[in-house]
Tab-separated table of N, CA and C in Angstrom:
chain	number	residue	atom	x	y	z
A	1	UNK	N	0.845	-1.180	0.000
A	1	UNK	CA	0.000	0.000	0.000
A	1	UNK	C	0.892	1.247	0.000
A	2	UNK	N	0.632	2.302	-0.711
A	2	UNK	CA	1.421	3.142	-1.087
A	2	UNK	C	1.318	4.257	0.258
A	3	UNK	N	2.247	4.860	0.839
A	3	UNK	CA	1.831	5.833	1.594
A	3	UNK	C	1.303	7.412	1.296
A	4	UNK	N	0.208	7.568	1.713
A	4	UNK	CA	-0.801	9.227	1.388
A	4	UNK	C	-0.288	10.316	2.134
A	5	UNK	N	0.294	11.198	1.707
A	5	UNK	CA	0.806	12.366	2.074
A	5	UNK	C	0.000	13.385	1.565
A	6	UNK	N	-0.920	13.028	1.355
A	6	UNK	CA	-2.340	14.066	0.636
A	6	UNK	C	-2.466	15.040	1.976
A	7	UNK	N	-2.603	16.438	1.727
A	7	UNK	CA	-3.167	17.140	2.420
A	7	UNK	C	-4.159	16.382	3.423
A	8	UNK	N	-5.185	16.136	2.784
A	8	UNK	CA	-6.520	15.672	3.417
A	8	UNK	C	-6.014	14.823	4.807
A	9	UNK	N	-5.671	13.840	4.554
A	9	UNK	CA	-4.837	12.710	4.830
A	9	UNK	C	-4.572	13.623	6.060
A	10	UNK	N	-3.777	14.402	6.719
A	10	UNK	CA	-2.934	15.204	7.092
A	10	UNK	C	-3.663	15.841	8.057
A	11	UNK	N	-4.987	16.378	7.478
A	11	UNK	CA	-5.229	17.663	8.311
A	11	UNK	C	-7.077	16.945	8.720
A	12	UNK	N	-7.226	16.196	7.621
A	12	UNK	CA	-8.544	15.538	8.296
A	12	UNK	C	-8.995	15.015	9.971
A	13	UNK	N	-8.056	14.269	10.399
A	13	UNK	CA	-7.922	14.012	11.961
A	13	UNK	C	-7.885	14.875	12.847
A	14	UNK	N	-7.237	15.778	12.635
A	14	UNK	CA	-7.200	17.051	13.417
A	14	UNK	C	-8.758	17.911	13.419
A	15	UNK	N	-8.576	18.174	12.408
A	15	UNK	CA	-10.502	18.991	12.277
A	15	UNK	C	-11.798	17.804	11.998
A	16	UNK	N	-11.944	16.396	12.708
A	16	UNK	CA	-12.806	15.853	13.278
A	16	UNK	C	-13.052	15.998	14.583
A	17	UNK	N	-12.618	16.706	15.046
A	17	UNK	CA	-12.852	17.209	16.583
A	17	UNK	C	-13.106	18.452	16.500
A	18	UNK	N	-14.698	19.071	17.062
A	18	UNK	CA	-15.321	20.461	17.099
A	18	UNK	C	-13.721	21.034	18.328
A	19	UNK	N	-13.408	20.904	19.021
A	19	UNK	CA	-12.294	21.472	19.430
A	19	UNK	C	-11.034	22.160	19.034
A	20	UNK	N	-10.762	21.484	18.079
A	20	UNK	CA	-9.294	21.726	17.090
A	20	UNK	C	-10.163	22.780	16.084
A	21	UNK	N	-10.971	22.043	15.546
A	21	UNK	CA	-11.478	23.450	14.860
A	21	UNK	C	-12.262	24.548	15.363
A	22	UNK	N	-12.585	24.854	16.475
A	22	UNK	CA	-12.985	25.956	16.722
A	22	UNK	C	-11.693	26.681	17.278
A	23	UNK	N	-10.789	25.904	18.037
A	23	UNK	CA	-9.713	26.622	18.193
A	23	UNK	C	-8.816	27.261	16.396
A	24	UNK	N	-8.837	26.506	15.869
A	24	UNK	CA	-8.083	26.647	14.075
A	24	UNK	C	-8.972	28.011	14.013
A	25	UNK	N	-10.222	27.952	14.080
A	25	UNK	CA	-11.167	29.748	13.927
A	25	UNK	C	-10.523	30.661	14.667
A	26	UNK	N	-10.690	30.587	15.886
A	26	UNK	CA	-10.048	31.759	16.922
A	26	UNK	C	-9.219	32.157	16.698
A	27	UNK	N	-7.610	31.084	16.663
A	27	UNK	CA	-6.662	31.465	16.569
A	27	UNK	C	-6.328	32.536	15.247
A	28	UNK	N	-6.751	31.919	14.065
A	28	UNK	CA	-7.521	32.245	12.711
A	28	UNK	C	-7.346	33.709	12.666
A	29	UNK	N	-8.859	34.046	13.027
A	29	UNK	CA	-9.158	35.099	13.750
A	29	UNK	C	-8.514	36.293	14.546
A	30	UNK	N	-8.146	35.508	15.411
A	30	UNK	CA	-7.489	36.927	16.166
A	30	UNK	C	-5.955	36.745	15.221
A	31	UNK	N	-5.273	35.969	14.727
A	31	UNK	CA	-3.867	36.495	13.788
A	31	UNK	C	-4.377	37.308	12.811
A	32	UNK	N	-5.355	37.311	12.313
A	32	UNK	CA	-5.837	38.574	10.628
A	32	UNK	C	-6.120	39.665	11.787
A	33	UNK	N	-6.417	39.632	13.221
A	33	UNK	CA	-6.775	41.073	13.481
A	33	UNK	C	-5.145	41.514	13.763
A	34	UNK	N	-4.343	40.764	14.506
A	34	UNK	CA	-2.647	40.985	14.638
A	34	UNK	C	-2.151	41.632	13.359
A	35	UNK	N	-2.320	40.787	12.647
A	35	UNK	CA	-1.062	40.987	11.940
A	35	UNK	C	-1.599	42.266	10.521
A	36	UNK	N	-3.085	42.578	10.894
A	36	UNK	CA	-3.378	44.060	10.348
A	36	UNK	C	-2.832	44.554	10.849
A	37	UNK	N	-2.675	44.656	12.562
A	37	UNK	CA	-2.316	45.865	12.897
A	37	UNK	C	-0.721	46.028	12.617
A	38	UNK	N	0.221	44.789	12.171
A	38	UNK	CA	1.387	44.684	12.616
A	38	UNK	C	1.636	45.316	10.840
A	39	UNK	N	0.716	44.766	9.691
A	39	UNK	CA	0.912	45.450	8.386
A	39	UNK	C	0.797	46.896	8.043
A	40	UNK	N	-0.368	47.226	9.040
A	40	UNK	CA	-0.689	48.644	8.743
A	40	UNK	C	0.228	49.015	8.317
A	41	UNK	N	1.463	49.730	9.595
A	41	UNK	CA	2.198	50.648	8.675
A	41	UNK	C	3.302	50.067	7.754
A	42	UNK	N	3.085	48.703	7.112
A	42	UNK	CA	4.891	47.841	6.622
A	42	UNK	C	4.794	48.452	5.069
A	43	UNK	N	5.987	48.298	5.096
A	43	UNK	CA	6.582	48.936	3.199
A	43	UNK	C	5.208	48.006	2.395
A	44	UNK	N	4.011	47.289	2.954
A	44	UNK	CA	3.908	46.207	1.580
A	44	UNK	C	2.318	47.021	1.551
A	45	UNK	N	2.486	48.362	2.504
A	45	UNK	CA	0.948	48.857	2.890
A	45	UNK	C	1.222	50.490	2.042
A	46	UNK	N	1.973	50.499	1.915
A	46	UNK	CA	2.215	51.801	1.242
A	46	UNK	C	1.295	52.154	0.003
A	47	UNK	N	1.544	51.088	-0.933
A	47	UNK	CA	0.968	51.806	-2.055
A	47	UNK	C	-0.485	50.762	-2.290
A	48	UNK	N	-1.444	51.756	-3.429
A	48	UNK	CA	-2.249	51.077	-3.298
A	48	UNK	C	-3.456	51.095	-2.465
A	49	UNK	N	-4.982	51.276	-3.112
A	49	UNK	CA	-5.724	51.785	-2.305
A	49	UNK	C	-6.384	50.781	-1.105
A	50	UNK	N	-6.438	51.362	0.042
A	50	UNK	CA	-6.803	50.414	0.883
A	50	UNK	C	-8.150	49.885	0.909
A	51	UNK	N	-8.606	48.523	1.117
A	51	UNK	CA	-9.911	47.815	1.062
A	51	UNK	C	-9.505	47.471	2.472
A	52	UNK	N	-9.464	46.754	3.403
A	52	UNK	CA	-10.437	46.298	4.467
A	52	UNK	C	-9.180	46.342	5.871
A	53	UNK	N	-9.754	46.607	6.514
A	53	UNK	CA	-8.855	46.689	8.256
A	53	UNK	C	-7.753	47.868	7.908
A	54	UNK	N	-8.054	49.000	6.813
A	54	UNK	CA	-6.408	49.621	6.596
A	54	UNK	C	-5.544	49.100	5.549
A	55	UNK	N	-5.822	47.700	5.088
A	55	UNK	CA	-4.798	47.253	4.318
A	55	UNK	C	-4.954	47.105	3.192
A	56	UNK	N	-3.674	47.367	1.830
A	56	UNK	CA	-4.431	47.490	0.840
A	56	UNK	C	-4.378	45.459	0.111
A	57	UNK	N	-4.305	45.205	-0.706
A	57	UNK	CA	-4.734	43.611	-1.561
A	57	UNK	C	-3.328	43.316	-1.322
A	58	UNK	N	-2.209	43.045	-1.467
A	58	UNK	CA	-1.184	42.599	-1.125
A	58	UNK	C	-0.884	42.653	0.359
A	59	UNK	N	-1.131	43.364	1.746
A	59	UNK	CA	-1.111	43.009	2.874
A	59	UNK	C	-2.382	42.175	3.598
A	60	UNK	N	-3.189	42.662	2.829
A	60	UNK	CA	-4.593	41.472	3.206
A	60	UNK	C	-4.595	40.092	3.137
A	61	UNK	N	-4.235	40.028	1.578
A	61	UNK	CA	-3.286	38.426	1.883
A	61	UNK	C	-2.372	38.027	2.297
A	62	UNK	N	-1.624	39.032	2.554
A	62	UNK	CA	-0.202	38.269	3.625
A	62	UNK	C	-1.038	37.929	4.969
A	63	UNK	N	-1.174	38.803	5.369
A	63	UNK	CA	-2.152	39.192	6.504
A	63	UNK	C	-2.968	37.435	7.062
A	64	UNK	N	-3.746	37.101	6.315
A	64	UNK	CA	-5.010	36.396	5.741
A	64	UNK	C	-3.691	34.733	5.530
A	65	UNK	N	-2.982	34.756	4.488
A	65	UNK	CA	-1.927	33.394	4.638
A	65	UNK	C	-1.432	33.365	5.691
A	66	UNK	N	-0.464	34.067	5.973
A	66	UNK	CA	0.462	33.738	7.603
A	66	UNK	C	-0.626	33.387	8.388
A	67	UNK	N	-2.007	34.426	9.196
A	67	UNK	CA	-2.569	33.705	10.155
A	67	UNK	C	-3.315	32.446	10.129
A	68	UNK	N	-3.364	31.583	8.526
A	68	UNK	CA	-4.612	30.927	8.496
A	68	UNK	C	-3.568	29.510	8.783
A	69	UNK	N	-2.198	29.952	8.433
A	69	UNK	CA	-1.033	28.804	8.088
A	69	UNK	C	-0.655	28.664	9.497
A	70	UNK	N	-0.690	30.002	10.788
A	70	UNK	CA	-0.091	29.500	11.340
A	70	UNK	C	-0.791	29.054	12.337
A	71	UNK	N	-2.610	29.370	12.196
A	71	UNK	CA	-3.297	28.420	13.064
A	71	UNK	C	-3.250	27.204	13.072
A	72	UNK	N	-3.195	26.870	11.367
A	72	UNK	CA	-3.274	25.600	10.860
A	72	UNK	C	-2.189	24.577	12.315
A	73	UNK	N	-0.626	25.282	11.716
A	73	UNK	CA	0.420	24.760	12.270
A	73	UNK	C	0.156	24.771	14.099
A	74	UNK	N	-0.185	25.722	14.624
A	74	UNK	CA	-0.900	25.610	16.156
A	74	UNK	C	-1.489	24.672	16.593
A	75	UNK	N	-2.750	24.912	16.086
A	75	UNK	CA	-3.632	23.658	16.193
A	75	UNK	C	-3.193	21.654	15.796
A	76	UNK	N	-2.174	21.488	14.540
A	76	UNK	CA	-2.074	20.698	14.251
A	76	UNK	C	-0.593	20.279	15.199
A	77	UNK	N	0.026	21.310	15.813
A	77	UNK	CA	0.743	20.841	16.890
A	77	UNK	C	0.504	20.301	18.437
A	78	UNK	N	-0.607	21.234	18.500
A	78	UNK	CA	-1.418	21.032	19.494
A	78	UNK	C	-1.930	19.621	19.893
A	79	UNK	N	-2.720	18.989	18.379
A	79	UNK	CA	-3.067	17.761	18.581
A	79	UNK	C	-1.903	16.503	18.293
A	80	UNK	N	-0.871	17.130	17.862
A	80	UNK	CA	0.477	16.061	18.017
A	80	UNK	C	0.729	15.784	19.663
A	81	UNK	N	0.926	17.121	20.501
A	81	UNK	CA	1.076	16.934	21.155
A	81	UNK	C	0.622	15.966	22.481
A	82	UNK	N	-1.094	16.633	22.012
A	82	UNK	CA	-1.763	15.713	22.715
A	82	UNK	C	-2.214	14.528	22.725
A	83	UNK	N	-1.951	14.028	21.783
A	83	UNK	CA	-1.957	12.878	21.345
A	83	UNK	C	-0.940	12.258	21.874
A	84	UNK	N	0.375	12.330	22.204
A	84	UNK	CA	1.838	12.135	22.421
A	84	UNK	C	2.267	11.566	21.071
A	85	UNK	N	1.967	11.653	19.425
A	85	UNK	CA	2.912	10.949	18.599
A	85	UNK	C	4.306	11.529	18.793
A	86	UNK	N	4.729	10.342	17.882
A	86	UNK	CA	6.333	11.319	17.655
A	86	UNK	C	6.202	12.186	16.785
A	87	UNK	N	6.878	13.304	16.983
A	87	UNK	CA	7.245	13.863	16.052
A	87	UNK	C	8.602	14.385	15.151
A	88	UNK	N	8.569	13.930	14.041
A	88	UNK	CA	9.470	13.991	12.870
A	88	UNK	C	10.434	15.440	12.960
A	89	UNK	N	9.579	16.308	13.161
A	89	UNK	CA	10.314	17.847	12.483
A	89	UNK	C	10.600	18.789	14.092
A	90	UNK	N	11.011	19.294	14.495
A	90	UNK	CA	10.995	20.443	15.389
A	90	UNK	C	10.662	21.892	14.908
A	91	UNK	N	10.560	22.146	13.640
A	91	UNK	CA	10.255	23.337	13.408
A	91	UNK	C	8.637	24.467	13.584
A	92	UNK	N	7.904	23.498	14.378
A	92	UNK	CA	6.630	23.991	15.074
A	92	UNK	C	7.375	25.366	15.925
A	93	UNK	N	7.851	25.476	16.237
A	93	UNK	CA	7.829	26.685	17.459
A	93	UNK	C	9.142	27.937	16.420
A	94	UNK	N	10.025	27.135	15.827
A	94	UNK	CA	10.499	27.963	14.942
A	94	UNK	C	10.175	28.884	13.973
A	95	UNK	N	8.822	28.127	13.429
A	95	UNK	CA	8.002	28.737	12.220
A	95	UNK	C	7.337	29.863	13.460
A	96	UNK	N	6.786	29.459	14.204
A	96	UNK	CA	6.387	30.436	14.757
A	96	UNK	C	6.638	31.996	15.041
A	97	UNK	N	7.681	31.403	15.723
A	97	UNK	CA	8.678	32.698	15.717
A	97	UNK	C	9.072	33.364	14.761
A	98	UNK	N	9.312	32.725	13.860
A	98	UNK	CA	9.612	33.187	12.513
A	98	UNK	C	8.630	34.737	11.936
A	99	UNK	N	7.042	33.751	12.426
A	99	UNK	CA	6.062	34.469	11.728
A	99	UNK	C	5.816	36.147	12.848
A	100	UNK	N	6.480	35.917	13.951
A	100	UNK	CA	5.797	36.897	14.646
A	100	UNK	C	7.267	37.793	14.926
A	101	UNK	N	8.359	37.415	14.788
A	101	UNK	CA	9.281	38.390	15.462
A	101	UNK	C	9.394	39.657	14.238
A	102	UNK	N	10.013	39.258	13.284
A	102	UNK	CA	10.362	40.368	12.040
A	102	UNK	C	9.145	40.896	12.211
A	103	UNK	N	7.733	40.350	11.370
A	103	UNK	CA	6.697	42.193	11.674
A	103	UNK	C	6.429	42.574	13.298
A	104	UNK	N	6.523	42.380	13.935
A	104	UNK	CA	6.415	42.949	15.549
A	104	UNK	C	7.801	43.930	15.760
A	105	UNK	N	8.884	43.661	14.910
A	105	UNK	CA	10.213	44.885	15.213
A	105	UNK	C	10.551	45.790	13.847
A	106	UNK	N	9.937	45.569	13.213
A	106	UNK	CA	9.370	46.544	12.207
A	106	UNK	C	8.140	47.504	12.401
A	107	UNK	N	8.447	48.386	12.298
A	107	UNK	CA	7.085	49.755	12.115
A	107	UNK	C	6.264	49.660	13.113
A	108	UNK	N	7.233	48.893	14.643
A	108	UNK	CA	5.966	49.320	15.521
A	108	UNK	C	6.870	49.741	16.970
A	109	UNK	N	6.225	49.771	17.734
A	109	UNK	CA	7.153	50.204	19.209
A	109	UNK	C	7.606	50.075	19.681
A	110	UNK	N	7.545	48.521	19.391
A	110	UNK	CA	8.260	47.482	20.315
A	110	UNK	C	9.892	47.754	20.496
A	111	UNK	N	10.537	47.771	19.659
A	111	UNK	CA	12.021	48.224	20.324
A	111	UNK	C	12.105	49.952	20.688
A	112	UNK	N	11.271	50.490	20.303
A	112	UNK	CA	11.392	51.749	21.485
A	112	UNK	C	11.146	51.355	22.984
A	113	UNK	N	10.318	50.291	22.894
A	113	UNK	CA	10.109	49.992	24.220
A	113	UNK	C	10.851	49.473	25.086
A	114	UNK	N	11.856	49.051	24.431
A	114	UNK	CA	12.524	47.913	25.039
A	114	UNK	C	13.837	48.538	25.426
A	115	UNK	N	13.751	49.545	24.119
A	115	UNK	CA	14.803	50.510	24.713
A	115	UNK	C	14.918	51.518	25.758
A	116	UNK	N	13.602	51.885	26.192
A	116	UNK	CA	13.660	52.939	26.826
A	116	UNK	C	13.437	51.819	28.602
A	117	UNK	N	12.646	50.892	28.432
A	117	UNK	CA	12.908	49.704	29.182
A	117	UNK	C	14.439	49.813	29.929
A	118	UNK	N	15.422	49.710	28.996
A	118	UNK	CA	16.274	49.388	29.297
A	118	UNK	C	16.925	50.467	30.182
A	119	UNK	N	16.764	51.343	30.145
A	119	UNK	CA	16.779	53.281	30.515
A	119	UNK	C	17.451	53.965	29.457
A	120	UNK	N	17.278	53.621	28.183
A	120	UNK	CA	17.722	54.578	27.335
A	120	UNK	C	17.430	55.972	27.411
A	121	UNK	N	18.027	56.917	26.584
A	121	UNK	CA	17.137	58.576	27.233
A	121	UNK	C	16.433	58.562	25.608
A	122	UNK	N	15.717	59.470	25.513
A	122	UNK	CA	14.525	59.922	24.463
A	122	UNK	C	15.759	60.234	23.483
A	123	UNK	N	16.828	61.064	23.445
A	123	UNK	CA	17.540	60.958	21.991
A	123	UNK	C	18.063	59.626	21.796
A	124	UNK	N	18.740	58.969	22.911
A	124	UNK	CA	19.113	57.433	21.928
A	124	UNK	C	17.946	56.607	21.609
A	125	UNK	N	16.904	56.342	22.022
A	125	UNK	CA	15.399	55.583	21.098
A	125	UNK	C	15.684	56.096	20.267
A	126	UNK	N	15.444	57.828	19.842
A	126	UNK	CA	15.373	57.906	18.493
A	126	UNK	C	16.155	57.931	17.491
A	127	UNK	N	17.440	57.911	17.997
A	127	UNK	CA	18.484	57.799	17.007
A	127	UNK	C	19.089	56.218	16.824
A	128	UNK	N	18.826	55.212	17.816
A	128	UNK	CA	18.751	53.834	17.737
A	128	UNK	C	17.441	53.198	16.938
A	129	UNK	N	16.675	53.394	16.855
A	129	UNK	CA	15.117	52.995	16.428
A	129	UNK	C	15.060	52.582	15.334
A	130	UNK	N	15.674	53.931	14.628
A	130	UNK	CA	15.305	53.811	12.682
A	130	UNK	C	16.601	52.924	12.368
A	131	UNK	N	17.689	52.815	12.808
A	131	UNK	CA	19.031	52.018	12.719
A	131	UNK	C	18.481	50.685	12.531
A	132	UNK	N	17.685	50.161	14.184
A	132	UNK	CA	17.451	48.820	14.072
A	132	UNK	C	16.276	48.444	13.490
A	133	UNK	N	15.384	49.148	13.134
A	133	UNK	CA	14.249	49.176	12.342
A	133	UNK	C	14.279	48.864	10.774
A	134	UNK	N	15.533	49.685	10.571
A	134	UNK	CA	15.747	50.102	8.947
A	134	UNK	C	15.883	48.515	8.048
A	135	UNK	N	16.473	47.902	8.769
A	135	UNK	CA	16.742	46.265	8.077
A	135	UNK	C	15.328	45.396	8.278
A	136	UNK	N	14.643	45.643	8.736
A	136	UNK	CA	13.512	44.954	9.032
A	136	UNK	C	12.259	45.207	8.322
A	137	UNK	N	12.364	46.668	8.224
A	137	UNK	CA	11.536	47.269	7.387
A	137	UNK	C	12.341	46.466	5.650
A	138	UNK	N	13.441	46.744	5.417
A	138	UNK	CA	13.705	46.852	4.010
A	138	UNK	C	13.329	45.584	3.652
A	139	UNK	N	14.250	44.720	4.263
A	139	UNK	CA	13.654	42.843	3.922
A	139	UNK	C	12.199	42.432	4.433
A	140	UNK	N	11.391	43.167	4.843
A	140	UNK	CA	10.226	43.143	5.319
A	140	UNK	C	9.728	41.513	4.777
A	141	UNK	N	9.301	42.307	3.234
A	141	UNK	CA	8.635	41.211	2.199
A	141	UNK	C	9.555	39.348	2.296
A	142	UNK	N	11.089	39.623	2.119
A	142	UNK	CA	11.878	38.634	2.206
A	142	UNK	C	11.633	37.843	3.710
A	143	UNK	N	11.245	38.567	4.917
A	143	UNK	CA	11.179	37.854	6.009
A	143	UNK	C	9.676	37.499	6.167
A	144	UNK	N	8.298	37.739	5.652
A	144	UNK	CA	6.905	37.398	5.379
A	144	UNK	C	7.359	36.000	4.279
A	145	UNK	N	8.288	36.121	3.185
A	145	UNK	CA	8.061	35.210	2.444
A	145	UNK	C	8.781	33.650	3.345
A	146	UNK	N	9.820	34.288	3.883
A	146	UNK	CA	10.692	33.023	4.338
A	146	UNK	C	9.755	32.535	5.799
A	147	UNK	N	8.578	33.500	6.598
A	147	UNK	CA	7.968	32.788	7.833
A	147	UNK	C	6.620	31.988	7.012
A	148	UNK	N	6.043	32.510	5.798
A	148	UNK	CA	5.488	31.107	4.992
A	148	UNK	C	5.519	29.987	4.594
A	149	UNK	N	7.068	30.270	3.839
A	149	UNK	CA	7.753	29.102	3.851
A	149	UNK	C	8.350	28.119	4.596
A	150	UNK	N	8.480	28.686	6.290
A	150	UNK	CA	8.639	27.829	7.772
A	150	UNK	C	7.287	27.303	7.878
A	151	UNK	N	5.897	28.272	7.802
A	151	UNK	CA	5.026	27.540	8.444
A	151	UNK	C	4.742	26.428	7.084
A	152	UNK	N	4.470	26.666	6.425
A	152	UNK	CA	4.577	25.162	5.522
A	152	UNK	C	5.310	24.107	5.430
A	153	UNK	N	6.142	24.479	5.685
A	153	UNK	CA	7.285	23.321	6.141
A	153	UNK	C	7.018	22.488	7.778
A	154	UNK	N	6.675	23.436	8.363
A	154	UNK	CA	6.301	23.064	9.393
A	154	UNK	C	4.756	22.127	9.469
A	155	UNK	N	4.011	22.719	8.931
A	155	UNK	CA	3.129	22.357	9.019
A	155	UNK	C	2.896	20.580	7.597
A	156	UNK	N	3.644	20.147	6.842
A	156	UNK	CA	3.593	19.013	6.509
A	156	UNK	C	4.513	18.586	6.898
A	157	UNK	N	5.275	18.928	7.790
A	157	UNK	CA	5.847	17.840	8.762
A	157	UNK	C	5.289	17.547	10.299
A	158	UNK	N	4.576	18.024	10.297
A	158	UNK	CA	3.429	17.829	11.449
A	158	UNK	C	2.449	17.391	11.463
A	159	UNK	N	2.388	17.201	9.712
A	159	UNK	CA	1.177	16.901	8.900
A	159	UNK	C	1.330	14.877	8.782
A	160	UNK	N	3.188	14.771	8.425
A	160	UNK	CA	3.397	13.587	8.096
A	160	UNK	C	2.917	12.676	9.186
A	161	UNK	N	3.735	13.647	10.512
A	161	UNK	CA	3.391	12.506	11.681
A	161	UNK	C	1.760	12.131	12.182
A	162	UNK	N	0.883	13.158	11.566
A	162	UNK	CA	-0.899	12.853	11.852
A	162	UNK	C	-0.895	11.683	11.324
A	163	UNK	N	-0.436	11.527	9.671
A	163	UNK	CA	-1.024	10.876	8.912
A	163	UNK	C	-0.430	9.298	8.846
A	164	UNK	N	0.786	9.455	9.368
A	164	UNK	CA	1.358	7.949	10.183
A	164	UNK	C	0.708	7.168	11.123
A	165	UNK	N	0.092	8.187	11.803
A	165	UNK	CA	-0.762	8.159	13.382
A	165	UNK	C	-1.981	7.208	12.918
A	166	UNK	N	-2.636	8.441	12.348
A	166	UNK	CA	-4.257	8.446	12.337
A	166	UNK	C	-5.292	8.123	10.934
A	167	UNK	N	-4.909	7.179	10.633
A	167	UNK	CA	-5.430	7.012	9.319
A	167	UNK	C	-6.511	7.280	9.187
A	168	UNK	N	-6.908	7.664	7.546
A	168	UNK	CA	-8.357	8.045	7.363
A	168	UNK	C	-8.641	7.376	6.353
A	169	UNK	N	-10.179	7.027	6.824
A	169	UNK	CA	-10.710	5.647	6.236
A	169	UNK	C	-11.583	6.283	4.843
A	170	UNK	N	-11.216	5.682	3.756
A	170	UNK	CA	-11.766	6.241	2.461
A	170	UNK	C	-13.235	5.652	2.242
């Protein structure tokens, strides 16, 4: 018998339980309201007239992929976990990170905060800020494309070990 690495295969077990999928919604959910706010101001919001939350058609779908990929990957870790299989990949918590550190230190406060946290005075925030900002902002797009490409990775290798697990009956 040949082995199924079909999507379906993968993600079916997980969303037969009203649990996993209402959590897959929420989580869902509240990442498209995040990561509007985290696009609003990014280089990919600039041009282009805005349609919905502020953002214009190219941050809506970033927006809209990253959170739907990385509920997916949440939730489908979630039920690895609880389940106790093994799992194949470690990159569940990597992708994660992936998806949330670069836009959270781009175009938002967070390292003013951290700086002034630290007791910086009001001229070094602002003359530190745009320094460490400036690389984050520029590769913006390059670091959205490469935390997609973690959570997908992540997520069919989280996918393999369901579908080792939990077969689904045709």
């Amino acid at each position: 018998m040949a082995k199924d690495w079909g999507v379906i295969s993968m993600i079916r077990p997980v969303f037969d339980s009203k649990k996993y999928s209402a959590a897959f919604l929420v989580i869902a959910m509240l990442s498209v309201l995040g990561y509007s706010y985290l696009l609003f101001n990014s280089s990919l919001n600039l041009s282009l007239p805005k349609i919905v939350l502020g953002l214009n058609i190219y941050s809506l779908i970033v927006s809209v992929l990253i959170s739907v990929l990385l509920a997916l990957s949440l939730v489908m870790n979630a039920f690895v976990f609880k389940r106790g299989i093994a799992k194949g990949g470690k990159l569940g918590f990597g992708a994660v990170a992936a998806t949330i550190i670069p836009s959270g230190l781009c175009c938002t406060s967070v390292i003013p905060a951290i700086l002034a946290a630290l007791g910086a005075s009001t001229p070094t925030v602002i003359g530190i800020t745009g320094v460490l900002q400036g690389p984050f902002a520029t590769y913006e797009p390059l670091f959205l494309a490469i935390s997609i490409g973690l959570l997908v990775i992540s997520i069919i290798l989280t996918g393999r070990s369901i579908s080792k697990c939990c077969r689904v009956s045709k």
